[in-house]
CSV table of C-alpha atoms in Angstrom, one decimal:
chain,number,residue,atom,x,y,z
A,1,MET,CA,132.9,107.6,100.5
A,2,PRO,CA,129.2,108.4,100.2
A,3,THR,CA,126.7,105.8,99.1
A,4,ALA,CA,126.6,105.7,95.3
A,5,ILE,CA,123.4,106.7,93.5
A,6,ALA,CA,122.7,105.0,90.2
A,7,VAL,CA,120.2,105.7,87.4
A,8,THR,CA,119.5,103.8,84.2
A,9,SER,CA,120.5,106.4,81.6
A,10,PRO,CA,122.8,109.5,81.4
A,11,ASP,CA,119.8,111.8,80.7
A,12,LEU,CA,118.5,111.1,84.2
A,13,VAL,CA,121.7,112.6,85.7
A,14,LEU,CA,120.9,116.2,86.6
A,15,PRO,CA,123.6,118.9,87.1
A,16,PRO,CA,124.6,119.1,90.8
A,17,HIS,CA,123.5,122.1,92.9
A,18,ASP,CA,127.0,122.6,94.2
A,19,ARG,CA,130.5,121.1,94.4
A,20,GLN,CA,129.5,119.0,97.4
A,21,THR,CA,126.8,117.0,95.5
A,22,PRO,CA,128.4,113.8,94.1
A,23,PRO,CA,127.6,112.7,90.5
A,24,ALA,CA,125.3,109.9,89.8
A,25,VAL,CA,126.4,106.8,87.9
A,26,VAL,CA,124.7,104.8,85.2
A,27,GLN,CA,123.7,101.1,85.7
A,28,PRO,CA,123.2,98.8,84.0
A,29,LEU,CA,125.8,99.3,81.2
A,30,ASP,CA,125.7,98.0,77.7
A,31,THR,CA,126.7,94.4,78.4
A,32,LEU,CA,126.3,92.1,81.4
A,33,GLU,CA,130.1,91.8,81.8
A,34,SER,CA,130.6,95.6,81.9
A,35,SER,CA,127.6,96.0,84.3
A,36,LEU,CA,129.1,93.4,86.7
A,37,THR,CA,132.5,95.0,86.5
A,38,GLY,CA,131.1,98.5,87.0
A,39,MET,CA,128.8,97.5,89.9
A,40,HIS,CA,131.6,95.6,91.7
A,41,ALA,CA,133.8,98.7,91.4
A,42,LEU,CA,131.1,100.9,92.9
A,43,ILE,CA,130.7,98.5,95.9
A,44,GLU,CA,134.4,98.4,96.4
A,45,GLN,CA,134.7,102.2,96.3
A,46,HIS,CA,131.4,103.4,97.9
A,47,GLY,CA,130.4,100.4,100.1
A,48,TYR,CA,126.7,100.6,99.0
A,49,VAL,CA,124.8,101.4,95.8
A,50,ILE,CA,121.2,102.7,95.5
A,51,SER,CA,120.0,102.0,92.0
A,52,LEU,CA,116.8,103.8,90.8
A,53,TYR,CA,114.8,102.9,87.7
A,54,PRO,CA,111.5,104.2,86.4
A,55,SER,CA,108.5,101.8,86.3
A,56,SER,CA,108.3,102.3,82.6
A,57,VAL,CA,111.8,101.0,81.8
A,58,SER,CA,112.1,97.9,79.6
A,59,GLY,CA,112.2,94.5,81.2
A,60,ASP,CA,115.7,93.9,79.8
A,61,VAL,CA,117.0,96.7,82.0
A,62,THR,CA,115.4,95.5,85.2
A,63,ARG,CA,116.4,91.9,84.5
A,64,ARG,CA,120.0,92.9,84.0
A,65,LEU,CA,120.0,94.9,87.3
A,66,HIS,CA,118.6,91.9,89.2
A,67,THR,CA,121.1,89.5,87.4
A,68,VAL,CA,124.0,91.7,88.4
A,69,ARG,CA,122.9,91.7,92.1
A,70,SER,CA,122.3,88.0,92.0
A,71,VAL,CA,125.7,87.1,90.4
A,72,LEU,CA,127.6,89.4,92.8
A,73,GLU,CA,125.6,87.9,95.7
A,74,SER,CA,125.7,91.3,97.4
A,75,ASP,CA,123.3,92.7,99.9
A,76,ARG,CA,124.8,96.1,99.4
A,77,ILE,CA,122.8,96.9,96.2
A,78,ALA,CA,119.3,98.5,96.6
A,79,LEU,CA,117.2,98.2,93.5
A,80,LEU,CA,114.3,100.7,93.7
A,81,GLY,CA,111.6,100.8,91.0
A,82,ILE,CA,110.1,104.2,91.3
A,83,ASP,CA,106.6,105.0,89.9
A,84,LEU,CA,107.6,108.6,88.9
A,85,PRO,CA,107.8,110.1,85.4
A,86,PRO,CA,111.4,110.2,84.2
A,87,LEU,CA,112.1,113.9,85.1
A,88,GLY,CA,110.6,113.3,88.6
A,89,LEU,CA,112.9,110.3,89.0
A,90,ALA,CA,115.9,112.4,87.9
A,91,LEU,CA,115.0,114.9,90.6
A,92,LEU,CA,114.6,112.2,93.2
A,93,ALA,CA,118.1,110.9,92.3
A,94,GLN,CA,119.5,114.4,92.6
A,95,GLN,CA,118.0,114.7,96.1
A,96,LEU,CA,119.5,111.4,97.2
A,97,ARG,CA,122.8,112.5,95.8
A,98,GLN,CA,122.6,115.7,98.0
A,99,LEU,CA,121.7,113.6,101.1
A,100,SER,CA,124.4,111.0,100.4
A,101,VAL,CA,127.1,113.3,101.8
A,102,CYS,CA,125.2,113.7,105.1
A,103,ASP,CA,125.4,111.4,108.1
A,104,PHE,CA,122.6,109.1,107.0
A,105,SER,CA,123.3,105.3,106.9
A,106,PRO,CA,122.8,103.6,103.5
A,107,GLY,CA,119.6,101.9,104.8
A,108,VAL,CA,118.0,105.2,105.8
A,109,LEU,CA,119.1,106.8,102.6
A,110,ALA,CA,117.5,104.0,100.5
A,111,SER,CA,114.3,103.9,102.4
A,112,SER,CA,114.0,107.7,102.3
A,113,ALA,CA,113.3,107.5,98.5
A,114,ARG,CA,109.6,106.7,99.0
A,115,LEU,CA,109.3,109.6,101.5
A,116,LEU,CA,111.0,112.1,99.2
A,117,ALA,CA,109.0,111.0,96.2
A,118,HIS,CA,105.8,112.0,98.0
A,119,TYR,CA,107.0,115.6,97.9
A,120,ILE,CA,107.8,115.7,94.2
A,121,TYR,CA,105.2,117.3,91.9
A,122,ALA,CA,105.8,115.7,88.5
A,123,GLY,CA,103.7,116.3,85.4
A,124,ALA,CA,103.7,117.4,81.8
A,125,LEU,CA,102.0,119.7,79.3
A,126,LEU,CA,100.7,117.4,76.6
A,127,GLY,CA,99.3,118.0,73.2
A,128,SER,CA,97.4,114.7,73.3
A,129,VAL,CA,96.3,112.3,75.9
A,130,ALA,CA,95.3,109.6,73.5
A,131,GLY,CA,98.3,107.5,74.4
A,132,LEU,CA,98.4,108.3,78.1
A,133,ASP,CA,97.7,105.2,80.3
A,134,ARG,CA,99.4,106.1,83.5
A,135,VAL,CA,97.0,108.8,84.6
A,136,PRO,CA,93.2,108.3,84.5
A,137,VAL,CA,91.8,110.0,81.4
A,138,SER,CA,88.1,110.5,80.8
A,139,LEU,CA,86.4,109.8,77.4
A,140,LYS,CA,85.6,113.5,77.1
A,141,SER,CA,89.3,114.4,77.5
A,142,HIS,CA,90.3,111.7,74.9
A,143,ALA,CA,87.8,113.3,72.5
A,144,LYS,CA,89.1,116.8,73.1
A,145,SER,CA,92.7,115.7,72.6
A,146,TRP,CA,91.9,115.3,68.9
A,147,MET,CA,90.9,119.0,68.6
A,148,PRO,CA,93.6,121.2,66.9
A,149,GLY,CA,95.6,123.2,69.4
A,150,ALA,CA,94.3,121.3,72.5
A,151,GLN,CA,96.7,121.2,75.4
A,152,PHE,CA,96.4,119.4,78.7
A,153,ALA,CA,98.3,119.8,82.0
A,154,VAL,CA,98.7,116.5,83.7
A,155,LEU,CA,100.0,115.8,87.2
A,156,ALA,CA,101.2,112.2,87.8
A,157,ASN,CA,102.5,112.6,91.3
A,158,PRO,CA,101.7,113.0,94.2
A,159,ARG,CA,98.0,112.9,93.2
A,160,PRO,CA,97.0,112.2,89.6
A,161,GLN,CA,95.2,115.2,88.0
A,162,LEU,CA,94.3,116.2,84.4
A,163,VAL,CA,93.0,119.6,83.4
A,164,ARG,CA,92.5,121.5,80.1
A,165,VAL,CA,94.9,124.4,79.8
A,166,GLY,CA,93.1,127.7,80.0
A,167,GLN,CA,90.0,126.2,81.7
A,168,GLU,CA,91.2,124.8,85.0
A,169,GLU,CA,94.3,125.2,87.3
A,170,LEU,CA,96.7,122.5,88.1
A,171,PRO,CA,97.1,122.1,91.9
A,172,GLY,CA,100.6,122.6,93.1
A,173,PRO,CA,102.8,122.3,96.2
A,174,GLU,CA,102.1,124.3,99.3
A,175,PHE,CA,105.8,124.6,100.2
A,176,GLY,CA,108.9,126.1,98.6
A,177,THR,CA,110.1,124.2,95.5
A,178,ARG,CA,112.5,124.6,92.5
A,179,LEU,CA,111.0,123.7,89.1
A,180,LEU,CA,112.7,121.7,86.5
A,181,VAL,CA,111.5,122.0,82.9
A,182,ALA,CA,112.3,119.7,79.9
A,183,ALA,CA,110.8,120.8,76.6
A,184,GLY,CA,110.0,118.4,73.8
A,185,GLN,CA,108.1,119.2,70.6
A,186,PRO,CA,106.4,121.5,70.0
A,187,PRO,CA,108.0,124.0,72.4
A,188,SER,CA,105.8,126.0,74.8
A,189,ASP,CA,106.4,128.6,77.4
A,190,TRP,CA,103.2,127.8,79.4
A,191,VAL,CA,105.1,126.0,82.2
A,192,THR,CA,107.6,128.8,82.8
A,193,ALA,CA,105.2,131.7,82.0
A,194,GLU,CA,102.0,130.5,83.8
A,195,LEU,CA,102.6,127.4,85.9
A,196,ALA,CA,105.8,128.6,87.6
A,197,PRO,CA,104.2,131.8,88.9
A,198,ALA,CA,101.0,130.0,90.0
A,199,TRP,CA,103.0,127.5,92.0
A,200,ARG,CA,105.2,130.3,93.4
A,201,VAL,CA,108.4,128.3,92.7
A,202,GLN,CA,111.7,129.7,94.0
A,203,GLY,CA,113.6,129.0,90.8
A,204,VAL,CA,113.3,127.5,87.4
A,205,ALA,CA,115.9,125.4,85.6
A,206,THR,CA,115.7,124.0,82.0
A,207,VAL,CA,117.2,120.5,81.4
A,208,PRO,CA,117.2,118.1,78.5
A,209,LEU,CA,114.1,115.9,78.0
A,210,PRO,CA,114.8,112.3,79.1
A,211,GLU,CA,114.5,109.8,76.3
A,212,GLU,CA,112.1,107.7,78.4
A,213,SER,CA,109.6,110.6,78.7
A,214,ALA,CA,107.9,110.1,75.4
A,215,ARG,CA,107.1,106.5,76.3
A,216,TRP,CA,106.0,107.3,79.8
A,217,TRP,CA,103.6,110.0,78.7
A,218,GLY,CA,102.5,108.3,75.5
A,219,THR,CA,103.4,111.2,73.2
A,220,SER,CA,106.5,113.2,72.0
A,221,ARG,CA,104.4,116.4,72.0
A,222,LEU,CA,105.1,117.4,75.6
A,223,VAL,CA,106.9,119.6,78.0
A,224,GLU,CA,107.8,117.7,81.2
A,225,PHE,CA,108.2,119.4,84.5
A,226,ALA,CA,109.0,118.4,88.1
A,227,ALA,CA,109.0,120.5,91.3
A,228,GLY,CA,110.6,119.5,94.5
A,229,LEU,CA,112.6,120.5,97.6
A,230,TYR,CA,116.1,121.6,96.7
A,231,ASP,CA,117.7,122.9,99.9
A,232,VAL,CA,119.7,120.1,101.4
A,233,SER,CA,119.1,121.4,105.0
A,234,VAL,CA,115.3,121.0,104.4
A,235,LEU,CA,115.8,117.6,102.9
A,236,TYR,CA,117.9,116.6,105.8
A,237,GLN,CA,115.3,117.8,108.3
A,238,LEU,CA,112.6,115.9,106.6
A,239,VAL,CA,114.4,112.6,106.6
A,240,SER,CA,115.9,112.9,110.1
A,241,SER,CA,112.4,113.7,111.6
A,242,VAL,CA,111.2,110.2,110.8
A,243,ARG,CA,111.7,107.4,113.4
A,244,ARG,CA,114.4,104.9,112.5
A,245,GLU,CA,114.0,101.2,112.9
A,246,GLU,CA,116.3,98.2,112.3
A,247,CYS,CA,115.5,95.8,109.5
A,248,HIS,CA,114.8,92.4,111.1
A,249,TRP,CA,116.2,90.6,108.0
A,250,CYS,CA,119.4,92.4,107.0
A,251,GLY,CA,120.0,94.5,110.0
A,252,LEU,CA,120.3,97.9,108.2
A,253,GLU,CA,118.6,101.0,109.5
A,254,LEU,CA,115.4,102.1,107.8
A,255,ILE,CA,112.6,104.6,107.9
A,256,GLY,CA,109.0,103.9,106.9
A,257,ASP,CA,107.7,100.3,106.7
A,258,ARG,CA,110.1,98.6,104.2
A,259,CYS,CA,113.8,98.1,103.9
A,260,GLY,CA,115.3,99.7,100.8
A,261,PHE,CA,118.0,97.0,100.4
A,262,CYS,CA,116.3,93.7,101.1
A,263,ALA,CA,112.7,94.9,100.7
A,264,ALA,CA,111.7,93.2,103.9
A,265,PRO,CA,108.6,94.8,105.5
A,266,LEU,CA,108.8,96.1,109.0
A,267,PRO,CA,107.0,93.5,111.2
A,268,PRO,CA,104.1,94.7,113.2
A,269,PRO,CA,104.7,95.0,117.0
A,270,PRO,CA,103.7,91.9,118.9
A,271,SER,CA,100.4,92.1,120.6
A,272,PRO,CA,100.1,91.6,124.4
A,273,SER,CA,97.9,88.6,123.8
A,274,GLN,CA,100.8,86.7,122.2
A,275,GLY,CA,102.4,86.4,125.6
A,276,LEU,CA,106.0,86.7,124.5
A,277,PRO,CA,108.4,88.1,127.0
A,278,ALA,CA,110.2,91.3,126.0
A,279,THR,CA,113.6,89.4,125.9
A,280,ALA,CA,112.2,86.9,123.4
A,281,VAL,CA,110.9,89.7,121.2
A,282,ARG,CA,114.3,91.4,121.2
A,283,ALA,CA,116.1,88.2,120.5
A,284,ALA,CA,113.8,87.4,117.5
A,285,SER,CA,114.2,90.8,116.0
A,286,SER,CA,118.0,90.7,116.2
A,287,VAL,CA,118.3,87.6,114.0
A,288,ARG,CA,119.5,88.4,110.4
A,289,ALA,CA,119.8,86.1,107.4
A,290,LEU,CA,122.9,88.0,106.3
A,291,PRO,CA,125.5,89.6,108.4
A,292,ARG,CA,125.6,93.4,108.3
A,293,GLY,CA,127.7,94.6,105.3
A,294,ALA,CA,128.2,91.1,103.9
A,295,THR,CA,128.8,90.7,100.2
């Protein structure tokens, strides 16, 4: 069975691209007992679970996730707090679901979340930036947001950017993407009529607005959007092109500089001045606090 991908609410579960894409699951559940039962069943069925949660989610949710992992005493649960807007996180979860049926190990899949997030262009069309605190907003923009009919295009990822609609253009991706659009109130066709052609997206899909979006953006007057890679072959090539390492703590494979499951950083290579023989370095790096796959 593929590694399970979990999100914190049902509105972060996007429709699959095809029949091969597994569904996402929701964790935590309403009570601690149901969360424990559900997570244990996921581990038994899938072996490993990668749980994504937005950085804006309430502390009760994150505490329950960490409590579940602590009570189960399992090293097969990766808890990844992602600093993406809700729709961007939903897109990232969809990409991981696509890759979960490929031949990547759970460790590589979990640590690829940070890599894939870098290629997601997540933003929103806002009627006001007065409550926006996750993207730098100038005093001038704050003042203009009180003007009737003012609209701002904000990009939160990969590089924060804020422009006034009709006066500046929002920089977009330089590679082929599919655009997701979630409309709030009041509705607007600016994203589909102007932004999508300017970004030369290869498709547009309308999805429901996540409940967390209003809190993340500081207003309910928004249209959220997220553009990212959608072809599983391109996603596979991107992840497989990165050098793989072995986590010196839990022994899982990883890409990048941090393990997605135990969060241990990749140690720097020993300098020649340390005088350690190669056999000692290999022996030290093979020590793990937990056996591979232990629960």
